[in-house]
Amino acid sequence: MNPPHLTFMQLALDLARRGEGRTRPNPPVGAVVVRQGSVVGSGFHPAAGEPHAEIFALRQAGELARGADLYVTLEPCSHVGRTGPCCEAVIAAGIARVFVGVIDPNPLVAGRGLERLRSAGILVETDLLAEECRWLIAPFAKHVSCGLPHVTLKAALTLDGNIATSAGESRWITGPASRERVHRLRDQSDAILVGIGTVLSDNPSLTTRLPEGGGSDPLRVVVDSRLLTPDDATIVTSAVTIPTLIATTTGAPEGKAQRLRQLGVEVIRIDGPDDVVELNGLMRSLGDRGLQRILLEGGSRLNSAAWKAGVVDRVMLFFAPLLLGGRGIGIFAGSGVEFLGDAVRLSPLRMERMGDDMLIEGEVVRACSPV
């Protein structure tokens, strides 16, 4: 594929990211209309119920769309939902060629949009910057195919792999740039997931704090099998204004559950082996609510439980230029695999400089079954 095609698709991707975390239950999508090498229309999908990216781009292009090329990160839809099918709008606008990042994983679309365009005589090419486009819609793809949310495990580490010192100190391992990135992740997430250990040791607010202000506070989810969350914890005292859910078990005292509910906290019971919350059941519950993006900000115990339960889809590790020089608290508790052949490989892998820190992130490739 020649560079101009990639440049225009990259522009569509940059536009799509402006809707990231705002389009649920739809995926973020960007589109660009190009005529004789110049962009004449562009757009992105801002929210469910709003026009799709293609519609914004075609409207901006107007008559210049006739005979032009359309670059779109995701296959145009062919079904009627809360908005009309984009395929028909593309055909009516007189677009000559359509360049698509990836085929829509939604069974209602899944290639039907491309078939409709081709049947109308439009030249269609696919898989432009496909890896980037798949990465962008990974939460939507998992939820639409499995009914489960996409879980990103985030951790701040020293170079020797510790998330805290031997005394438990962890503020602040990473620098301002990494911390800002985490708040932007929160702004794009449907829920933040932590364990009771984090609540007891840090008393976090788990809110979004962007430098420019604003942002969206996601649902706060705490795994607390014995309901040890204090009544005066920040997540409890602010639960009236910021949705908060505690997942516990039937072994936890009902009196404490009722008191938390009176304070505005939602309490659900999901039993698992050894009287602890069963994380796959929690993911099913969150998926049933339509949540797609879960940011796991747990300590080593919850990280390990989530990893062993197979619910982690993406890993984001922020490495600071620090060495503890001995045993601290690692990202995972307990023992890992005995043989390298059993280790999990992340693919694709991405690296990015964050001030003095380094972000390394990758997808955990797993098959999933509809629930």
CSV table of C-alpha atoms in Angstrom, one decimal:
chain,number,residue,atom,x,y,z
A,1,MET,CA,0.0,0.0,0.0
A,2,ASN,CA,1.5,3.4,-1.0
A,3,PRO,CA,2.2,6.1,1.6
A,4,PRO,CA,-0.7,8.5,0.7
A,5,HIS,CA,-3.2,5.7,1.4
A,6,LEU,CA,-1.6,5.1,4.8
A,7,THR,CA,-1.4,8.8,5.6
A,8,PHE,CA,-5.2,9.2,5.0
A,9,MET,CA,-6.0,6.1,7.0
A,10,GLN,CA,-3.8,7.4,9.8
A,11,LEU,CA,-5.8,10.7,9.8
A,12,ALA,CA,-9.0,8.6,10.1
A,13,LEU,CA,-7.5,6.8,13.0
A,14,ASP,CA,-6.5,10.0,14.7
A,15,LEU,CA,-10.1,11.3,14.3
A,16,ALA,CA,-11.5,8.0,15.7
A,17,ARG,CA,-9.5,8.3,18.9
A,18,ARG,CA,-11.3,11.5,19.6
A,19,GLY,CA,-14.4,9.4,20.3
A,20,GLU,CA,-12.6,6.7,22.3
A,21,GLY,CA,-14.4,5.9,25.5
A,22,ARG,CA,-17.5,7.9,24.4
A,23,THR,CA,-19.3,5.7,21.9
A,24,ARG,CA,-20.5,2.7,23.9
A,25,PRO,CA,-22.1,0.5,22.8
A,26,ASN,CA,-20.7,1.4,19.4
A,27,PRO,CA,-17.0,1.4,18.5
A,28,PRO,CA,-14.9,4.6,17.9
A,29,VAL,CA,-14.6,5.2,14.1
A,30,GLY,CA,-13.0,7.9,12.0
A,31,ALA,CA,-13.5,8.7,8.3
A,32,VAL,CA,-11.9,10.9,5.7
A,33,VAL,CA,-13.1,11.8,2.2
A,34,VAL,CA,-10.2,12.4,-0.3
A,35,ARG,CA,-10.6,14.0,-3.8
A,36,GLN,CA,-7.6,14.2,-6.1
A,37,GLY,CA,-5.2,13.9,-3.1
A,38,SER,CA,-6.8,16.5,-0.9
A,39,VAL,CA,-9.0,16.0,2.1
A,40,VAL,CA,-12.5,17.4,1.4
A,41,GLY,CA,-14.4,15.9,4.4
A,42,SER,CA,-13.6,14.3,7.7
A,43,GLY,CA,-15.4,13.1,10.8
A,44,PHE,CA,-15.6,10.7,13.8
A,45,HIS,CA,-18.4,9.0,15.7
A,46,PRO,CA,-18.8,11.1,18.9
A,47,ALA,CA,-21.5,9.1,20.8
A,48,ALA,CA,-24.2,6.5,20.4
A,49,GLY,CA,-27.2,7.9,18.7
A,50,GLU,CA,-25.1,10.5,16.9
A,51,PRO,CA,-24.3,10.2,13.2
A,52,HIS,CA,-21.5,7.8,12.3
A,53,ALA,CA,-18.1,9.0,11.1
A,54,GLU,CA,-18.9,8.4,7.4
A,55,ILE,CA,-22.0,10.6,7.6
A,56,PHE,CA,-20.0,13.6,9.1
A,57,ALA,CA,-17.3,13.2,6.5
A,58,LEU,CA,-19.8,13.0,3.6
A,59,ARG,CA,-21.8,16.0,4.8
A,60,GLN,CA,-18.6,18.1,5.0
A,61,ALA,CA,-17.5,16.9,1.5
A,62,GLY,CA,-20.9,17.6,-0.1
A,63,GLU,CA,-20.8,17.3,-3.9
A,64,LEU,CA,-17.1,16.9,-3.8
A,65,ALA,CA,-17.7,13.4,-2.5
A,66,ARG,CA,-18.9,12.3,-6.0
A,67,GLY,CA,-16.0,10.3,-7.5
A,68,ALA,CA,-13.9,10.6,-4.4
A,69,ASP,CA,-12.3,8.1,-2.1
A,70,LEU,CA,-13.5,7.3,1.4
A,71,TYR,CA,-11.1,6.1,4.2
A,72,VAL,CA,-12.8,4.6,7.2
A,73,THR,CA,-11.2,2.7,10.1
A,74,LEU,CA,-14.1,0.2,10.3
A,75,GLU,CA,-16.4,-1.4,7.8
A,76,PRO,CA,-19.4,0.9,7.1
A,77,CYS,CA,-22.6,-0.6,8.6
A,78,SER,CA,-25.3,-2.1,6.5
A,79,HIS,CA,-28.0,-2.5,9.1
A,80,VAL,CA,-30.5,0.0,10.6
A,81,GLY,CA,-29.9,0.7,14.3
A,82,ARG,CA,-30.4,4.1,16.0
A,83,THR,CA,-29.1,5.6,12.8
A,84,GLY,CA,-29.5,4.6,9.1
A,85,PRO,CA,-27.0,2.3,7.3
A,86,CYS,CA,-23.9,4.1,6.3
A,87,CYS,CA,-23.4,1.9,3.2
A,88,GLU,CA,-26.5,3.5,1.6
A,89,ALA,CA,-25.2,7.0,2.4
A,90,VAL,CA,-21.8,6.2,0.8
A,91,ILE,CA,-23.5,4.8,-2.3
A,92,ALA,CA,-25.8,7.8,-2.6
A,93,ALA,CA,-22.9,10.2,-2.2
A,94,GLY,CA,-21.2,8.7,-5.3
A,95,ILE,CA,-18.0,7.6,-3.6
A,96,ALA,CA,-15.8,5.7,-6.1
A,97,ARG,CA,-13.4,3.8,-3.8
A,98,VAL,CA,-13.6,2.8,-0.1
A,99,PHE,CA,-10.5,2.0,1.9
A,100,VAL,CA,-11.3,0.1,5.1
A,101,GLY,CA,-9.1,-0.6,8.2
A,102,VAL,CA,-10.9,-3.7,9.5
A,103,ILE,CA,-14.0,-5.7,8.9
A,104,ASP,CA,-16.7,-5.1,11.6
A,105,PRO,CA,-16.7,-7.9,14.2
A,106,ASN,CA,-20.4,-7.3,14.8
A,107,PRO,CA,-22.3,-10.3,13.5
A,108,LEU,CA,-25.0,-7.9,12.2
A,109,VAL,CA,-22.4,-6.4,9.8
A,110,ALA,CA,-19.4,-8.8,9.5
A,111,GLY,CA,-18.7,-8.2,5.7
A,112,ARG,CA,-22.2,-7.4,4.7
A,113,GLY,CA,-21.3,-3.7,4.4
A,114,LEU,CA,-18.4,-4.5,2.0
A,115,GLU,CA,-20.6,-6.7,-0.1
A,116,ARG,CA,-23.2,-4.0,-0.4
A,117,LEU,CA,-20.6,-1.5,-1.5
A,118,ARG,CA,-19.1,-3.8,-4.1
A,119,SER,CA,-22.5,-4.7,-5.5
A,120,ALA,CA,-23.0,-1.0,-6.1
A,121,GLY,CA,-19.9,-0.9,-8.2
A,122,ILE,CA,-17.6,0.7,-5.6
A,123,LEU,CA,-14.0,-0.5,-5.4
A,124,VAL,CA,-13.3,-1.7,-1.9
A,125,GLU,CA,-9.9,-2.4,-0.3
A,126,THR,CA,-9.4,-3.6,3.3
A,127,ASP,CA,-6.7,-4.1,5.9
A,128,LEU,CA,-5.1,-0.6,5.9
A,129,LEU,CA,-3.3,-0.1,9.2
A,130,ALA,CA,-5.4,-3.1,10.3
A,131,GLU,CA,-3.3,-3.7,13.5
A,132,GLU,CA,-3.9,-0.2,14.7
A,133,CYS,CA,-7.6,-0.3,13.8
A,134,ARG,CA,-8.1,-3.6,15.7
A,135,TRP,CA,-6.3,-2.2,18.7
A,136,LEU,CA,-8.6,0.8,18.7
A,137,ILE,CA,-11.8,-1.3,18.7
A,138,ALA,CA,-10.6,-4.2,20.9
A,139,PRO,CA,-13.1,-3.4,23.7
A,140,PHE,CA,-16.0,-3.3,21.3
A,141,ALA,CA,-14.9,-6.4,19.5
A,142,LYS,CA,-14.7,-8.4,22.7
A,143,HIS,CA,-18.0,-7.3,24.0
A,144,VAL,CA,-19.9,-7.8,20.7
A,145,SER,CA,-18.5,-11.3,20.2
A,146,CYS,CA,-18.3,-12.5,23.8
A,147,GLY,CA,-20.6,-10.3,25.9
A,148,LEU,CA,-17.6,-9.6,28.1
A,149,PRO,CA,-15.7,-6.4,28.9
A,150,HIS,CA,-12.1,-5.8,27.7
A,151,VAL,CA,-9.8,-5.6,30.7
A,152,THR,CA,-6.6,-3.6,30.8
A,153,LEU,CA,-4.2,-4.3,33.6
A,154,LYS,CA,-2.2,-1.1,34.4
A,155,ALA,CA,0.8,-1.0,36.7
A,156,ALA,CA,3.6,1.4,37.6
A,157,LEU,CA,6.9,-0.5,38.2
A,158,THR,CA,10.5,0.0,38.9
A,159,LEU,CA,13.0,-1.4,36.4
A,160,ASP,CA,13.5,-4.4,38.6
A,161,GLY,CA,9.8,-5.2,38.4
A,162,ASN,CA,8.3,-3.9,41.7
A,163,ILE,CA,5.1,-2.0,42.2
A,164,ALA,CA,6.0,-1.0,45.8
A,165,THR,CA,8.9,-1.2,48.2
A,166,SER,CA,9.2,-4.0,50.8
A,167,ALA,CA,7.4,-1.6,53.2
A,168,GLY,CA,4.5,-1.1,50.8
A,169,GLU,CA,5.5,2.4,49.6
A,170,SER,CA,4.3,3.1,46.0
A,171,ARG,CA,3.6,6.9,45.7
A,172,TRP,CA,5.0,7.9,43.3
A,173,ILE,CA,7.0,5.4,41.4
A,174,THR,CA,6.3,7.0,38.0
A,175,GLY,CA,6.4,10.7,37.0
A,176,PRO,CA,3.8,13.3,36.0
A,177,ALA,CA,3.5,12.2,32.4
A,178,SER,CA,2.7,8.7,33.3
A,179,ARG,CA,0.2,9.7,35.9
A,180,GLU,CA,-1.5,12.1,33.4
A,181,ARG,CA,-1.8,9.2,30.9
A,182,VAL,CA,-3.5,7.0,33.6
A,183,HIS,CA,-6.1,9.7,34.2
A,184,ARG,CA,-6.8,9.9,30.5
A,185,LEU,CA,-7.2,6.1,30.6
A,186,ARG,CA,-9.7,6.5,33.4
A,187,ASP,CA,-11.6,9.1,31.4
A,188,GLN,CA,-12.0,6.6,28.5
A,189,SER,CA,-12.9,3.6,30.8
A,190,ASP,CA,-16.3,2.4,31.8
A,191,ALA,CA,-15.0,1.1,35.1
A,192,ILE,CA,-12.0,1.0,37.4
A,193,LEU,CA,-11.4,-2.3,39.2
A,194,VAL,CA,-9.4,-2.5,42.4
A,195,GLY,CA,-9.2,-4.9,45.4
A,196,ILE,CA,-9.9,-4.3,49.0
A,197,GLY,CA,-6.1,-4.2,49.7
A,198,THR,CA,-5.8,-1.0,47.6
A,199,VAL,CA,-8.8,0.6,49.4
A,200,LEU,CA,-7.4,-0.2,52.9
A,201,SER,CA,-3.8,0.9,52.1
A,202,ASP,CA,-4.3,3.9,49.9
A,203,ASN,CA,-7.9,5.1,50.5
A,204,PRO,CA,-8.1,6.1,46.8
A,205,SER,CA,-10.7,8.3,45.2
A,206,LEU,CA,-10.4,6.5,41.8
A,207,THR,CA,-11.6,9.6,40.0
A,208,THR,CA,-10.5,11.3,36.8
A,209,ARG,CA,-8.4,14.3,37.2
A,210,LEU,CA,-7.3,15.9,33.9
A,211,PRO,CA,-4.9,18.8,33.8
A,212,GLU,CA,-7.4,20.9,31.8
A,213,GLY,CA,-10.3,19.8,34.1
A,214,GLY,CA,-13.4,17.9,33.1
A,215,GLY,CA,-13.3,14.3,32.2
A,216,SER,CA,-15.6,11.4,33.1
A,217,ASP,CA,-15.5,9.4,36.3
A,218,PRO,CA,-16.0,5.7,35.5
A,219,LEU,CA,-17.8,3.2,37.7
A,220,ARG,CA,-15.6,2.2,40.7
A,221,VAL,CA,-15.6,-1.5,41.3
A,222,VAL,CA,-14.0,-3.0,44.4
A,223,VAL,CA,-13.4,-6.7,44.9
A,224,ASP,CA,-14.0,-7.2,48.7
A,225,SER,CA,-14.9,-10.8,49.5
A,226,ARG,CA,-15.5,-10.1,53.3
A,227,LEU,CA,-16.8,-6.6,53.1
A,228,LEU,CA,-14.0,-4.9,54.9
A,229,THR,CA,-14.5,-1.6,53.1
A,230,PRO,CA,-14.7,1.1,55.9
A,231,ASP,CA,-17.8,3.3,56.0
A,232,ASP,CA,-15.6,6.4,55.9
A,233,ALA,CA,-13.5,5.2,52.9
A,234,THR,CA,-13.4,7.9,50.1
A,235,ILE,CA,-15.1,5.6,47.6
A,236,VAL,CA,-18.0,5.2,50.1
A,237,THR,CA,-18.4,8.9,51.2
A,238,SER,CA,-18.5,10.0,47.6
A,239,ALA,CA,-20.7,7.1,46.3
A,240,VAL,CA,-23.8,9.4,46.2
A,241,THR,CA,-22.3,11.3,43.3
A,242,ILE,CA,-19.9,8.8,41.7
A,243,PRO,CA,-21.3,5.3,41.0
A,244,THR,CA,-19.6,2.7,43.2
A,245,LEU,CA,-20.0,-1.1,43.2
A,246,ILE,CA,-18.5,-3.6,45.7
A,247,ALA,CA,-18.4,-7.2,44.7
A,248,THR,CA,-18.5,-9.6,47.6
A,249,THR,CA,-19.6,-13.1,48.6
A,250,THR,CA,-22.6,-14.6,50.4
A,251,GLY,CA,-20.3,-15.2,53.4
A,252,ALA,CA,-20.0,-11.4,54.0
A,253,PRO,CA,-22.3,-9.9,56.7
A,254,GLU,CA,-25.7,-8.7,55.3
A,255,GLY,CA,-25.8,-6.0,57.9
A,256,LYS,CA,-22.6,-4.4,56.5
A,257,ALA,CA,-24.0,-4.8,53.0
A,258,GLN,CA,-27.2,-3.0,53.9
A,259,ARG,CA,-25.3,-0.2,55.6
A,260,LEU,CA,-23.1,0.3,52.5
A,261,ARG,CA,-26.2,0.4,50.3
A,262,GLN,CA,-27.7,3.1,52.5
A,263,LEU,CA,-24.6,5.1,51.9
A,264,GLY,CA,-25.1,4.8,48.1
A,265,VAL,CA,-22.9,1.8,47.3
A,266,GLU,CA,-24.2,-1.0,45.1
A,267,VAL,CA,-23.3,-4.4,46.6
A,268,ILE,CA,-23.5,-7.6,44.6
A,269,ARG,CA,-22.5,-11.1,45.7
A,270,ILE,CA,-20.6,-13.4,43.4
A,271,ASP,CA,-19.3,-16.6,45.0
A,272,GLY,CA,-16.2,-18.4,44.0
A,273,PRO,CA,-13.9,-21.1,45.4
A,274,ASP,CA,-12.4,-20.5,48.8
A,275,ASP,CA,-15.1,-17.9,49.6
A,276,VAL,CA,-13.6,-15.2,47.3
A,277,VAL,CA,-15.3,-13.3,44.5
A,278,GLU,CA,-15.2,-15.3,41.3
A,279,LEU,CA,-13.7,-12.9,38.7
A,280,ASN,CA,-15.2,-14.5,35.6
A,281,GLY,CA,-18.6,-14.1,37.2
A,282,LEU,CA,-17.9,-10.5,38.0
A,283,MET,CA,-16.9,-9.9,34.3
A,284,ARG,CA,-20.1,-11.5,33.1
A,285,SER,CA,-22.0,-9.2,35.4
A,286,LEU,CA,-20.2,-6.1,34.2
A,287,GLY,CA,-20.6,-7.3,30.6
A,288,ASP,CA,-24.3,-7.7,31.1
A,289,ARG,CA,-24.5,-4.0,32.0
A,290,GLY,CA,-23.0,-3.2,28.7
A,291,LEU,CA,-19.6,-2.2,30.0
A,292,GLN,CA,-16.8,-2.6,27.5
A,293,ARG,CA,-13.6,-1.0,29.0
A,294,ILE,CA,-12.4,-2.1,32.4
A,295,LEU,CA,-9.2,-0.6,33.8
A,296,LEU,CA,-7.6,-2.9,36.4
A,297,GLU,CA,-5.6,-0.8,38.9
A,298,GLY,CA,-5.1,-3.5,41.5
A,299,GLY,CA,-2.4,-4.6,43.8
A,300,SER,CA,-0.4,-7.8,43.4
A,301,ARG,CA,-3.1,-10.1,44.8
A,302,LEU,CA,-5.9,-8.9,42.5
A,303,ASN,CA,-3.5,-8.7,39.5
A,304,SER,CA,-2.5,-12.3,40.1
A,305,ALA,CA,-6.1,-13.5,40.6
A,306,ALA,CA,-7.2,-11.7,37.4
A,307,TRP,CA,-4.3,-13.1,35.4
A,308,LYS,CA,-4.9,-16.7,36.6
A,309,ALA,CA,-8.7,-16.3,35.9
A,310,GLY,CA,-7.8,-15.3,32.3
A,311,VAL,CA,-9.8,-12.1,32.3
A,312,VAL,CA,-6.9,-9.7,31.4
A,313,ASP,CA,-6.8,-8.7,27.7
A,314,ARG,CA,-4.2,-5.9,27.6
A,315,VAL,CA,-1.3,-5.1,29.8
A,316,MET,CA,0.1,-1.5,30.3
A,317,LEU,CA,3.3,-1.3,32.2
A,318,PHE,CA,4.8,2.1,33.1
A,319,PHE,CA,8.4,1.6,34.0
A,320,ALA,CA,10.2,4.2,36.0
A,321,PRO,CA,14.0,4.6,36.0
A,322,LEU,CA,14.3,3.3,39.5
A,323,LEU,CA,15.9,0.2,41.1
A,324,LEU,CA,14.9,-1.0,44.5
A,325,GLY,CA,18.0,-3.3,44.6
A,326,GLY,CA,16.2,-6.1,46.4
A,327,ARG,CA,12.8,-7.8,46.9
A,328,GLY,CA,9.9,-5.4,46.9
A,329,ILE,CA,6.3,-6.1,46.0
A,330,GLY,CA,5.9,-7.5,42.5
A,331,ILE,CA,3.1,-7.0,40.0
A,332,PHE,CA,1.8,-10.5,40.7
A,333,ALA,CA,1.6,-12.3,44.0
A,334,GLY,CA,2.4,-16.0,44.4
A,335,SER,CA,4.3,-18.2,42.1
A,336,GLY,CA,4.2,-18.1,38.3
A,337,VAL,CA,4.7,-20.7,35.7
A,338,GLU,CA,7.6,-23.2,36.0
A,339,PHE,CA,8.5,-23.3,32.4
A,340,LEU,CA,9.1,-20.5,29.8
A,341,GLY,CA,7.0,-22.4,27.3
A,342,ASP,CA,4.0,-21.7,29.5
A,343,ALA,CA,4.6,-18.0,29.7
A,344,VAL,CA,2.1,-15.7,28.0
A,345,ARG,CA,3.4,-13.6,25.1
A,346,LEU,CA,2.0,-10.2,24.4
A,347,SER,CA,1.3,-9.3,20.8
A,348,PRO,CA,1.3,-6.8,19.3
A,349,LEU,CA,3.7,-4.9,21.5
A,350,ARG,CA,3.9,-1.1,21.7
A,351,MET,CA,6.5,1.1,23.4
A,352,GLU,CA,6.2,4.8,24.2
A,353,ARG,CA,8.3,7.3,26.1
A,354,MET,CA,6.4,9.0,28.9
A,355,GLY,CA,8.6,11.8,30.3
A,356,ASP,CA,11.4,9.9,32.2
A,357,ASP,CA,9.3,6.7,32.1
A,358,MET,CA,8.7,4.1,29.5
A,359,LEU,CA,5.3,2.6,28.7
A,360,ILE,CA,5.2,-0.9,27.3
A,361,GLU,CA,1.8,-2.4,26.4
A,362,GLY,CA,0.5,-5.4,24.6
A,363,GLU,CA,-2.5,-7.5,24.0
A,364,VAL,CA,-3.0,-10.9,25.5
A,365,VAL,CA,-4.3,-13.1,22.7
A,366,ARG,CA,-7.1,-15.3,23.8
A,367,ALA,CA,-10.1,-16.9,22.2
A,368,CYS,CA,-13.4,-16.1,23.9
A,369,SER,CA,-16.8,-17.8,23.9
A,370,PRO,CA,-20.1,-16.0,23.8
A,371,VAL,CA,-22.0,-16.0,27.1
